[in-house]
């Protein structure tokens, strides 16, 4: 009857968001109310800083994301969803089509771009292009500024709907779309740029790479995120900005996202006036300097003060943090969060921290492969007030600077109000489990996931030593005495000089590390002391273990949604990691895990995965123990060749062997459930106090939260975004340039 149904048959459902996608409001009312006026002001200005910086993700995602964002903002600023709905009806859209448009808009805001933050797949509106155009043309925004709106539509409408093979997912070269690199860059360019950056002791975290040809020679611009384009800083002083390197020319410039970085720094300075202590003030000063001048060193210095700020009531972190979406694995996506401590849950995590030094020796690698000294981190449960970026995780271990994490410390946070709504599961939507397992799964998923997050973040990411020879030639391990437990031989490879985990293992580093952390969680959740810390004893403790392991093998199967068979590549680090773990446990044999293809009650292909709980502590533990030791040894020794062979071997998805994973992938795609989206509150200063503005957990509520988020300077922000987007226009994705 409706064109939405027609589109369903024409376009694979993974490329649009269903009208019934789950959308929930993040509740932080009570947590915010309990803050003092000073703490509320501190949280407000940190939130403003995060939201402005988060807009940079649009420019980090796709060439069209910023223009689509501005188009939506202009539509909904003039007419909120309910009013625009009347225009949609007059324009001939069905109710289903208008709901599809609202869901698309909510999805773009929630993901900060038109590619899913979890999976990196493009999504398009689930209504015909001409119907959406009719809505835009009849909107109040178009009536007020027809030439501007038409130009905006023309600038993004083709890519908004395009599903050419390369544009279906994020990737480098012919594997997909990226704006971390110009479209004429390939893997070899990324590798060369990394060598150049290493040679100049520059981090890739806050950079993008643009390539052009000049007089037959490849020329590269390394563009750093900063508020200023010119000038010097004590933290960032170039002897020269143009370098010859391996018969290519490299230019290092500042000013990427400059308008946004200026807003970030201004609000950090305002937050500093309400800081609770000297560590917070110094932290914000260094962050501001980092975003002003483009200095990763300043951000690292700010992170050091952040680590020292133990147990703050208002916790936050901001910057170019996670490198999941850089196809090369080195450049960070902008992220900023502000959250309030949940004291009850934090007490449990504090007990886990205090037990860390007892638990670390339980991990299956020799003590030489563990850090010389475990730096006790903060581990708190937080209720999120603000999380700006492309998506919201359940837990975080930061900073991601390995040199700091190895020798100075880190913090772990679990996001309690995210966990409360993100992982609530309805029985009729639970796939690939038998009926008996479904009831146990629903009852124990929350408690088991809390244990897994704690172990994953603290003892997963927080464990393990990297063997390093510094620039002075000094080793941080005893060359003559340390032996590789896999071979019995002396250590022959290590990290040298400025080499880091990210730069050495590049494209597999993120997923490999997530896999290592997930394995630590599986392994240590078998420890009765760990379970008792979280309040689980006896039969209840065994149920937590069973559901944690069951959830992991099911997640491994679900992970196939995030594999692209055409390019033979993975689009999501965590899901690739879980698939690898599934492969390891299937390989363990002895009936530990069984995976069978079947036909569902609806007649469509289905699958059933089962786990023998009686073999978790024996067969399962042994398999994870052996695999986890291999992962750590290869990581510690910088054995890239061995690490790639191991990890890429288990990551391979084929139709051979005992399981046809390519066929199972099609089944998973047919039965997948859309990932939930979150609606976040806004804060406003009213006199001497701060008001919390909350919204409904719906597509309309999510849209309103964004149109009101930049209410005071909307036109300025939108103009800046379009200007920043225009700067990248000479480097369109996928088009090879001879000159610029």
XYZ file of C-alpha atoms in Angstrom:
740
model
C 0.000 0.000 0.000
C 2.684 2.469 1.039
C 5.927 3.319 -0.711
C 7.761 2.390 2.492
C 6.843 -1.222 1.803
C 8.050 -0.884 -1.792
C 11.378 0.490 -0.585
C 11.712 -2.421 1.837
C 11.832 -4.830 -1.079
C 14.223 -2.657 -3.098
C 16.814 -1.800 -0.458
C 18.492 -4.124 2.030
C 16.992 -3.319 5.440
C 20.439 -2.800 6.981
C 20.615 0.536 5.138
C 17.737 2.225 6.880
C 16.422 2.510 10.422
C 13.064 0.849 11.144
C 10.165 3.012 12.238
C 9.914 1.080 15.519
C 13.591 1.512 16.456
C 14.087 1.744 20.220
C 14.636 5.303 21.477
C 15.065 5.908 25.208
C 15.652 8.970 27.348
C 18.754 8.867 29.567
C 17.505 9.651 33.044
C 19.860 11.840 35.083
C 17.291 13.971 36.936
C 18.080 12.801 40.460
C 21.838 12.778 39.932
C 21.804 16.343 38.589
C 19.449 17.577 41.325
C 21.854 16.426 44.031
C 24.700 18.552 42.644
C 25.576 21.842 44.317
C 25.003 25.061 42.292
C 28.746 25.268 41.633
C 28.877 21.647 40.459
C 25.886 22.251 38.200
C 27.620 25.219 36.556
C 30.789 23.155 36.153
C 28.763 20.385 34.501
C 26.917 22.878 32.290
C 30.008 24.474 30.760
C 31.724 21.125 30.323
C 28.587 19.941 28.515
C 28.577 22.985 26.243
C 32.211 22.311 25.394
C 31.435 18.665 24.604
C 28.429 19.461 22.414
C 30.322 22.001 20.286
C 33.251 19.647 19.881
C 30.923 16.781 19.050
C 29.908 18.577 15.875
C 33.389 17.814 14.516
C 32.254 14.184 14.217
C 30.027 15.246 11.317
C 33.162 16.308 9.449
C 34.961 13.129 10.529
C 32.213 10.862 9.157
C 31.280 11.661 5.552
C 31.416 14.540 3.039
C 27.644 15.029 3.273
C 26.981 14.641 7.025
C 27.502 18.303 7.978
C 25.216 19.557 5.181
C 22.475 17.072 6.105
C 22.765 18.166 9.749
C 22.342 21.830 8.792
C 19.403 20.983 6.519
C 17.641 19.185 9.372
C 18.434 21.906 11.898
C 16.922 24.564 9.636
C 13.794 22.517 9.016
C 13.135 21.739 12.675
C 14.191 25.112 14.103
C 11.399 26.712 12.090
C 8.867 23.949 12.682
C 9.172 21.314 15.417
C 8.214 17.730 14.492
C 4.491 18.073 15.259
C 4.114 21.207 13.113
C 6.245 19.834 10.290
C 4.002 16.763 10.345
C 1.106 18.886 9.072
C 3.324 20.105 6.230
C 4.242 16.494 5.447
C 0.573 15.541 5.164
C -0.093 18.483 2.846
C 2.931 17.448 0.759
C 1.422 13.986 0.267
C 3.535 11.952 2.662
C 1.871 9.045 4.444
C 2.137 8.861 8.266
C 4.613 5.976 7.856
C 6.776 8.024 5.521
C 6.867 11.000 7.871
C 7.736 8.725 10.792
C 10.522 7.243 8.641
C 11.858 10.762 8.084
C 11.749 11.544 11.818
C 13.583 8.303 12.574
C 16.207 9.140 9.945
C 16.723 12.607 11.443
C 16.968 11.151 14.946
C 19.469 8.611 13.646
C 21.641 11.283 12.081
C 21.710 13.239 15.344
C 22.333 10.154 17.497
C 25.181 8.943 15.261
C 26.481 12.434 14.427
C 26.433 11.524 10.763
C 24.736 9.256 8.240
C 26.777 6.147 9.082
C 25.941 3.974 12.088
C 28.397 4.519 14.917
C 28.173 0.827 15.749
C 28.955 -0.961 12.504
C 29.870 1.956 10.223
C 27.087 1.145 7.732
C 25.393 3.953 5.856
C 21.701 4.556 6.489
C 19.290 6.440 4.221
C 15.730 7.747 4.680
C 13.079 5.055 4.245
C 10.930 7.169 1.928
C 11.313 8.162 -1.738
C 13.659 11.042 -2.483
C 10.967 13.021 -4.324
C 8.660 12.825 -1.291
C 11.356 14.158 1.022
C 12.101 16.912 -1.464
C 8.396 17.843 -1.534
C 8.440 18.153 2.262
C 11.540 20.379 2.200
C 10.045 22.612 -0.519
C 6.819 23.159 1.443
C 8.532 23.751 4.793
C 8.632 27.136 6.499
C 12.423 27.110 6.277
C 12.167 26.906 2.475
C 9.491 29.598 2.305
C 11.721 31.952 4.307
C 14.977 31.228 2.431
C 14.241 29.353 -0.816
C 17.591 29.875 -2.542
C 19.594 28.848 0.547
C 17.490 25.753 1.195
C 17.607 24.695 -2.447
C 21.395 25.074 -2.490
C 21.632 23.065 0.727
C 19.423 20.324 -0.720
C 21.439 20.228 -3.931
C 24.688 19.951 -1.980
C 23.728 16.790 -0.106
C 20.625 15.111 -1.551
C 22.444 12.831 -4.005
C 24.844 11.456 -1.398
C 22.062 11.401 1.182
C 20.388 8.622 -0.807
C 23.346 7.071 -2.618
C 24.066 3.401 -1.980
C 26.878 2.861 -4.431
C 29.059 -0.009 -3.244
C 31.862 2.186 -1.918
C 29.411 4.440 -0.073
C 27.689 1.638 1.828
C 30.268 1.613 4.608
C 33.196 3.512 6.048
C 36.632 2.435 4.870
C 39.833 3.469 3.154
C 40.546 3.444 -0.580
C 38.191 1.163 -2.504
C 36.790 -0.344 0.712
C 34.555 2.569 1.674
C 34.200 6.212 2.612
C 36.352 8.117 5.080
C 36.993 11.781 5.758
C 40.040 11.095 7.915
C 41.810 10.844 4.538
C 41.133 12.485 1.183
C 39.462 10.149 -1.285
C 42.631 9.560 -3.289
C 44.460 8.056 -0.303
C 44.982 4.318 0.105
C 46.530 2.077 2.764
C 50.048 2.771 1.487
C 49.487 6.522 1.956
C 48.281 5.911 5.519
C 51.353 3.799 6.280
C 53.702 6.414 4.824
C 52.002 9.191 6.806
C 52.379 7.156 10.000
C 56.113 6.757 9.330
C 56.381 10.511 8.790
C 54.477 11.319 11.983
C 56.614 8.879 13.971
C 59.777 10.487 12.576
C 58.627 13.897 13.845
C 57.303 12.556 17.159
C 53.804 13.706 16.211
C 50.653 11.867 17.228
C 47.992 11.082 14.626
C 45.144 11.381 17.165
C 43.983 14.887 16.196
C 44.958 14.810 12.509
C 43.504 14.178 9.067
C 45.490 13.514 5.883
C 44.919 15.168 2.494
C 46.828 14.221 -0.665
C 47.434 16.009 -3.955
C 49.882 15.870 -6.879
C 52.229 18.727 -7.668
C 54.796 18.581 -10.484
C 54.460 14.810 -10.562
C 55.227 14.426 -6.853
C 52.802 13.325 -4.114
C 52.187 16.081 -1.581
C 50.466 15.479 1.727
C 48.845 17.895 4.141
C 48.675 16.727 7.756
C 45.927 18.899 9.195
C 45.706 19.246 12.976
C 42.554 20.171 14.885
C 43.005 23.563 16.538
C 41.315 26.904 17.098
C 44.276 28.798 15.662
C 45.749 28.417 12.207
C 48.913 30.427 12.820
C 51.128 31.243 15.775
C 53.279 29.207 18.114
C 52.827 27.575 21.462
C 55.257 26.346 24.084
C 53.687 22.934 23.595
C 53.769 22.928 19.837
C 56.641 24.583 18.009
C 57.516 23.531 14.475
C 60.981 24.311 13.229
C 59.437 24.298 9.779
C 56.028 23.388 8.402
C 57.127 21.759 5.129
C 59.178 18.562 5.074
C 60.717 16.328 2.414
C 60.175 12.718 3.417
C 60.924 9.659 1.259
C 60.690 11.703 -1.945
C 57.333 13.185 -0.965
C 56.403 16.553 0.464
C 54.594 16.786 3.797
C 52.981 19.984 5.048
C 51.824 20.242 8.652
C 49.043 22.769 9.178
C 46.675 23.759 11.948
C 43.105 24.970 11.975
C 41.025 21.862 11.297
C 37.571 22.426 12.847
C 38.900 25.813 14.062
C 35.500 27.419 14.759
C 34.381 24.422 16.796
C 37.675 24.117 18.686
C 37.372 27.790 19.637
C 33.934 27.125 21.148
C 35.320 24.084 22.977
C 38.169 26.087 24.512
C 35.946 29.037 25.478
C 33.586 26.811 27.433
C 36.426 24.943 29.118
C 37.705 28.303 30.360
C 34.231 29.066 31.767
C 34.079 25.660 33.439
C 37.450 26.358 35.082
C 35.836 29.143 37.132
C 33.679 26.492 38.825
C 36.277 23.728 39.216
C 36.405 21.937 42.560
C 40.198 21.749 42.932
C 43.562 22.620 41.453
C 43.810 19.374 39.468
C 40.579 20.187 37.645
C 41.772 23.713 36.890
C 45.126 22.544 35.526
C 43.389 19.803 33.550
C 41.069 22.294 31.858
C 43.933 24.713 31.159
C 45.859 21.988 29.333
C 42.795 20.783 27.434
C 42.061 24.337 26.340
C 45.667 24.749 25.201
C 45.432 21.481 23.297
C 42.307 22.491 21.378
C 43.632 26.012 20.802
C 47.031 25.035 19.402
C 46.492 21.463 18.208
C 48.849 19.910 20.739
C 48.364 16.264 21.693
C 51.156 16.741 24.244
C 49.037 19.357 26.021
C 46.083 16.962 25.981
C 48.280 14.263 27.484
C 49.349 16.696 30.187
C 45.688 17.480 30.884
C 45.014 13.750 31.086
C 47.708 13.438 33.746
C 45.908 16.002 35.914
C 42.622 14.208 35.152
C 44.053 10.934 36.492
C 45.097 12.742 39.679
C 41.579 14.100 40.173
C 40.397 11.120 42.224
C 36.709 10.506 42.834
C 35.201 13.770 41.540
C 31.456 14.241 41.896
C 31.267 15.492 38.301
C 33.436 13.370 36.016
C 34.314 14.257 32.432
C 36.745 13.596 29.614
C 37.026 15.310 26.266
C 39.136 15.169 23.131
C 40.046 13.069 20.119
C 39.741 9.766 21.914
C 38.718 6.531 20.205
C 40.317 5.408 16.950
C 37.737 2.772 15.970
C 36.513 4.645 12.892
C 39.857 5.603 11.417
C 40.384 2.818 8.857
C 44.072 2.852 9.782
C 43.358 2.816 13.531
C 45.423 5.850 14.598
C 43.196 8.942 14.423
C 40.772 9.737 17.214
C 37.128 10.647 16.887
C 36.030 13.628 18.952
C 34.195 12.654 22.109
C 33.194 14.457 25.264
C 31.205 13.258 28.246
C 29.980 14.727 31.511
C 28.519 12.465 34.176
C 27.638 12.294 37.859
C 28.847 9.588 40.242
C 26.435 6.782 41.159
C 27.682 6.051 44.686
C 26.051 2.647 45.275
C 27.406 0.997 42.144
C 30.761 2.760 42.508
C 31.285 1.017 45.859
C 31.270 -2.365 44.104
C 33.765 -1.162 41.523
C 35.988 0.251 44.286
C 36.160 -3.236 45.828
C 37.203 -4.634 42.455
C 39.959 -2.014 42.205
C 41.269 -2.889 45.660
C 41.389 -6.566 44.624
C 43.215 -5.870 41.363
C 46.688 -6.699 42.672
C 45.413 -10.088 43.857
C 43.558 -10.810 40.618
C 46.218 -9.747 38.107
C 48.533 -12.680 38.935
C 45.623 -14.975 38.053
C 45.891 -13.925 34.401
C 47.519 -16.584 32.193
C 50.838 -14.975 31.345
C 54.164 -14.852 33.216
C 54.710 -12.001 35.668
C 57.345 -10.485 33.352
C 54.527 -9.760 30.918
C 52.609 -7.779 33.524
C 53.277 -4.158 34.445
C 55.981 -3.681 37.059
C 53.481 -1.856 39.236
C 49.706 -1.753 38.935
C 48.579 1.845 39.275
C 45.314 1.773 41.180
C 42.809 3.666 39.044
C 39.515 5.303 39.796
C 36.654 3.007 38.869
C 33.294 4.655 39.202
C 29.775 4.160 37.984
C 28.380 7.303 36.435
C 25.003 8.563 35.322
C 25.534 10.324 31.998
C 24.400 13.922 31.699
C 26.112 14.546 28.355
C 27.819 12.249 25.883
C 28.726 14.021 22.657
C 30.105 11.983 19.785
C 28.882 9.259 17.476
C 27.564 6.903 20.136
C 27.476 6.064 23.843
C 29.396 3.049 25.221
C 28.603 1.090 28.370
C 32.052 1.518 29.886
C 35.318 3.302 29.183
C 38.992 2.874 30.071
C 40.919 6.086 29.445
C 43.241 7.738 28.567
C 44.130 5.784 25.439
C 47.740 6.995 25.537
C 49.618 3.765 26.219
C 52.690 5.520 27.617
C 50.495 7.142 30.293
C 48.385 4.048 30.904
C 51.483 1.871 31.273
C 53.420 4.048 33.699
C 51.195 6.752 35.205
C 47.679 5.387 35.475
C 44.187 5.497 34.054
C 40.528 5.643 35.051
C 37.635 3.315 34.402
C 34.023 4.353 34.240
C 30.841 2.342 33.884
C 27.853 4.306 32.602
C 25.018 3.148 34.837
C 22.036 4.894 33.291
C 23.167 3.713 29.848
C 23.378 0.116 31.039
C 19.922 0.425 32.603
C 18.173 1.070 29.298
C 20.543 -0.147 26.568
C 20.493 -3.810 27.466
C 16.888 -4.315 28.515
C 15.705 -7.215 26.363
C 12.249 -8.479 25.372
C 11.866 -12.239 25.086
C 10.154 -12.123 21.693
C 13.124 -10.187 20.270
C 15.778 -12.556 21.600
C 17.244 -14.426 18.641
C 19.267 -17.634 18.278
C 18.672 -18.988 21.813
C 16.419 -21.835 22.940
C 13.400 -20.984 25.068
C 14.900 -22.157 28.347
C 18.025 -20.053 27.819
C 15.948 -16.975 26.999
C 14.396 -16.797 30.476
C 17.766 -17.189 32.217
C 19.335 -14.684 29.831
C 16.739 -11.988 30.494
C 17.007 -12.412 34.268
C 20.809 -12.348 34.485
C 21.926 -10.276 31.488
C 22.120 -7.011 33.482
C 24.081 -8.380 36.465
C 26.420 -10.426 34.260
C 27.127 -7.501 31.977
C 27.997 -5.303 34.962
C 30.627 -7.884 35.970
C 31.956 -8.142 32.411
C 32.213 -4.367 31.987
C 34.104 -4.058 35.264
C 36.608 -6.776 34.418
C 36.924 -5.703 30.773
C 37.726 -2.085 31.568
C 39.827 -2.450 34.717
C 41.741 -5.702 34.342
C 41.366 -6.054 30.576
C 42.527 -2.711 29.254
C 44.437 -2.024 32.469
C 46.635 -5.125 32.351
C 49.658 -6.284 30.399
C 53.092 -4.824 29.757
C 54.586 -3.543 26.518
C 58.293 -4.307 26.062
C 59.970 -1.035 25.055
C 63.426 0.189 24.137
C 63.354 3.961 24.541
C 65.204 6.557 22.457
C 68.228 6.290 24.761
C 68.442 2.548 24.120
C 67.212 1.590 27.598
C 64.989 -1.497 27.890
C 62.092 -1.790 30.352
C 62.609 -5.567 30.635
C 65.568 -7.892 31.210
C 66.617 -9.009 27.756
C 68.723 -11.906 28.974
C 66.173 -13.353 31.371
C 62.664 -12.847 29.961
C 61.411 -15.769 27.885
C 58.538 -16.075 25.474
C 56.193 -18.626 27.135
C 54.977 -19.771 23.719
C 58.443 -20.667 22.401
C 60.749 -20.769 25.439
C 63.109 -18.455 23.551
C 64.442 -15.015 24.487
C 62.442 -11.965 23.450
C 63.540 -10.816 19.988
C 61.021 -8.069 19.152
C 59.828 -4.995 21.059
C 58.634 -1.403 20.625
C 61.342 1.059 19.679
C 61.524 4.811 20.237
C 58.213 6.471 19.373
C 56.458 3.288 18.275
C 53.140 2.669 20.015
C 50.607 -0.149 20.101
C 48.316 1.787 17.716
C 51.057 2.697 15.254
C 52.525 -0.833 15.145
C 49.352 -2.903 14.937
C 47.403 -0.139 13.095
C 44.331 -1.621 11.371
C 43.815 -4.492 13.832
C 44.876 -2.678 17.019
C 41.412 -1.593 18.209
C 39.642 -4.904 17.720
C 42.603 -6.975 18.949
C 42.701 -4.973 22.185
C 38.927 -5.249 22.669
C 39.226 -9.009 22.173
C 41.984 -9.217 24.784
C 39.857 -7.247 27.268
C 36.761 -9.373 26.581
C 38.802 -12.546 27.153
C 40.056 -11.185 30.481
C 36.428 -10.605 31.492
C 35.409 -14.159 30.549
C 38.424 -15.657 32.288
C 38.216 -13.741 35.563
C 34.433 -13.936 35.929
C 35.078 -17.609 36.803
C 36.779 -16.381 39.998
C 34.449 -16.712 43.021
C 36.034 -13.708 44.717
C 35.192 -11.499 41.739
C 31.587 -12.689 41.767
C 31.270 -12.067 45.506
C 32.484 -8.481 45.038
C 29.411 -7.916 42.879
C 27.167 -9.653 45.401
C 26.803 -12.998 43.646
C 27.225 -16.237 45.620
C 26.377 -19.906 45.124
C 23.896 -20.795 42.389
C 23.338 -17.136 41.519
C 27.059 -16.737 40.856
C 26.992 -19.697 38.462
C 24.040 -18.174 36.619
C 26.020 -14.945 36.179
C 28.959 -16.925 34.755
C 26.708 -18.917 32.427
C 24.887 -15.889 31.041
C 28.119 -13.926 30.645
C 29.612 -16.705 28.517
C 26.312 -17.339 26.716
C 26.011 -13.641 25.900
C 29.546 -13.641 24.487
C 28.999 -16.564 22.104
C 25.637 -15.161 20.997
C 27.288 -11.762 20.442
C 29.906 -13.512 18.320
C 27.157 -14.805 16.044
C 25.407 -11.404 15.994
C 28.760 -9.880 15.081
C 28.395 -11.238 11.546
C 26.066 -8.292 10.851
C 29.162 -6.085 10.978
C 31.181 -8.021 8.424
C 31.179 -6.836 4.809
C 31.567 -9.839 2.546
C 32.325 -7.795 -0.594
C 35.445 -6.185 0.889
C 36.113 -8.996 3.394
C 36.376 -6.424 6.163
C 34.949 -5.822 9.621
C 33.182 -2.560 10.444
C 33.006 -2.788 14.240
C 35.909 -3.550 16.575
C 33.960 -5.082 19.496
C 31.807 -7.322 17.308
C 34.822 -8.601 15.388
C 36.399 -9.382 18.763
C 33.342 -11.341 19.885
C 33.258 -13.311 16.639
C 36.906 -14.239 17.189
C 36.048 -15.479 20.689
C 33.153 -17.525 19.295
C 35.570 -19.143 16.825
C 38.024 -19.934 19.635
C 35.312 -21.568 21.764
C 33.888 -23.530 18.832
C 37.400 -24.751 18.068
C 37.753 -25.951 21.672
C 35.307 -28.736 20.796
C 34.064 -31.346 23.306
C 30.531 -29.979 22.914
C 31.292 -26.721 24.739
C 29.516 -24.588 22.120
C 27.206 -25.831 19.380
C 25.981 -23.720 16.488
C 23.359 -25.138 14.135
C 21.468 -23.719 11.191
C 17.718 -24.282 11.295
C 14.365 -23.062 10.006
C 12.309 -20.753 12.189
C 8.602 -20.953 12.949
C 8.123 -18.241 10.313
C 9.694 -20.469 7.668
C 12.771 -18.277 7.294
C 16.359 -19.410 7.909
C 17.287 -19.411 11.601
C 20.099 -20.615 13.853
C 20.498 -21.956 17.373
C 23.537 -21.486 19.581
C 23.957 -23.432 22.820
C 26.571 -23.547 25.560
C 27.230 -26.534 27.831
C 27.463 -24.916 31.252
C 29.130 -27.994 32.751
C 32.191 -27.439 30.532
C 32.747 -23.683 31.046
C 35.168 -24.143 33.966
C 37.137 -26.862 32.159
C 37.070 -26.820 28.362
C 36.047 -23.160 28.132
C 38.528 -21.866 30.684
C 41.370 -23.812 29.077
C 40.600 -22.466 25.602
C 40.410 -18.830 26.753
C 43.525 -19.271 28.914
C 45.627 -20.430 25.948
C 44.264 -17.828 23.540
C 44.564 -14.953 26.008
C 48.198 -15.786 26.708
C 48.961 -15.753 22.970
C 47.245 -12.384 22.548
C 49.245 -10.831 25.388
C 52.607 -12.251 24.360
C 52.215 -11.027 20.775
C 51.120 -7.603 22.026
C 53.904 -7.304 24.606
C 56.603 -8.226 22.098
C 55.332 -6.013 19.254
C 55.095 -9.132 17.066
C 52.915 -7.604 14.363
C 53.380 -10.458 11.908
C 52.398 -13.103 14.445
C 49.566 -10.979 15.835
C 48.063 -10.393 12.403
C 48.308 -14.050 11.452
C 46.533 -15.120 14.646
C 43.854 -12.449 14.745
C 43.039 -12.264 11.060
C 42.909 -16.056 10.934
C 40.171 -16.201 13.567
C 38.431 -13.161 12.013
C 38.036 -14.841 8.615
C 34.420 -15.376 7.539
C 33.965 -18.134 4.974
C 31.582 -20.829 3.773
C 34.114 -23.585 4.408
C 34.919 -25.630 7.473
C 32.424 -26.922 9.992
C 30.253 -23.781 9.862
C 29.075 -21.779 6.871
C 29.537 -18.335 8.394
C 28.723 -16.530 5.133
C 25.330 -18.231 5.084
C 24.838 -17.559 8.802
C 25.613 -13.895 8.127
C 22.564 -13.695 5.841
C 20.428 -15.234 8.586
C 21.745 -12.736 11.135
C 21.004 -9.834 8.775
C 17.429 -11.032 8.252
C 16.781 -11.249 11.990
C 18.795 -8.294 13.283
C 17.348 -5.747 15.698
C 18.184 -2.056 15.315
C 20.481 -0.613 17.976
C 18.808 1.702 20.474
C 19.221 5.465 20.372
C 19.387 7.785 23.383
C 17.786 11.144 24.060
C 19.903 13.399 26.263
C 18.925 16.414 28.330
C 20.114 19.999 27.860
C 21.246 22.433 30.525
C 20.557 26.182 30.609
C 21.867 28.899 32.874
C 19.053 30.894 34.473
C 20.369 33.617 36.739
C 22.678 31.953 39.252
C 21.324 28.456 38.716
C 21.240 25.808 36.004
C 18.058 24.336 34.614
C 17.893 20.747 33.343
C 15.691 20.421 30.242
C 14.548 16.873 29.481
C 12.798 15.355 26.473
C 10.612 12.412 25.559
C 12.211 9.123 24.589
C 11.093 9.338 20.968
C 12.370 10.433 17.571
C 10.621 13.782 18.039
C 12.181 14.178 21.495
C 15.665 13.434 20.168
C 15.189 15.970 17.350
C 13.972 18.679 19.734
C 16.948 18.106 22.038
C 19.291 18.958 19.161
C 17.405 21.937 17.786
C 17.365 23.439 21.285
C 20.968 22.477 22.027
C 22.378 25.326 19.937
C 19.447 27.710 20.254
C 21.537 30.771 21.227
C 23.903 30.682 18.239
C 22.290 28.269 15.785
C 22.855 30.349 12.643
C 26.497 30.972 13.535
C 27.136 27.283 14.251
C 25.447 26.188 11.020
C 27.408 28.741 8.961
C 30.656 27.526 10.544
C 29.822 23.902 9.773
C 29.138 24.688 6.122
C 32.355 26.709 5.890
C 34.392 23.879 7.424
C 32.756 21.407 5.072
C 33.584 23.642 2.110
C 37.293 23.527 3.019
C 37.269 19.780 2.379
C 35.467 20.173 -0.966
C 38.686 20.209 -3.072
C 39.306 16.725 -1.671
C 36.065 14.836 -2.390
C 35.987 11.243 -1.239
C 36.678 8.822 -4.024
C 37.868 11.362 -6.590
C 41.532 11.279 -7.538
C 43.166 14.688 -7.762
C 46.044 15.670 -9.990
C 46.296 19.134 -8.527
C 44.491 21.477 -6.209
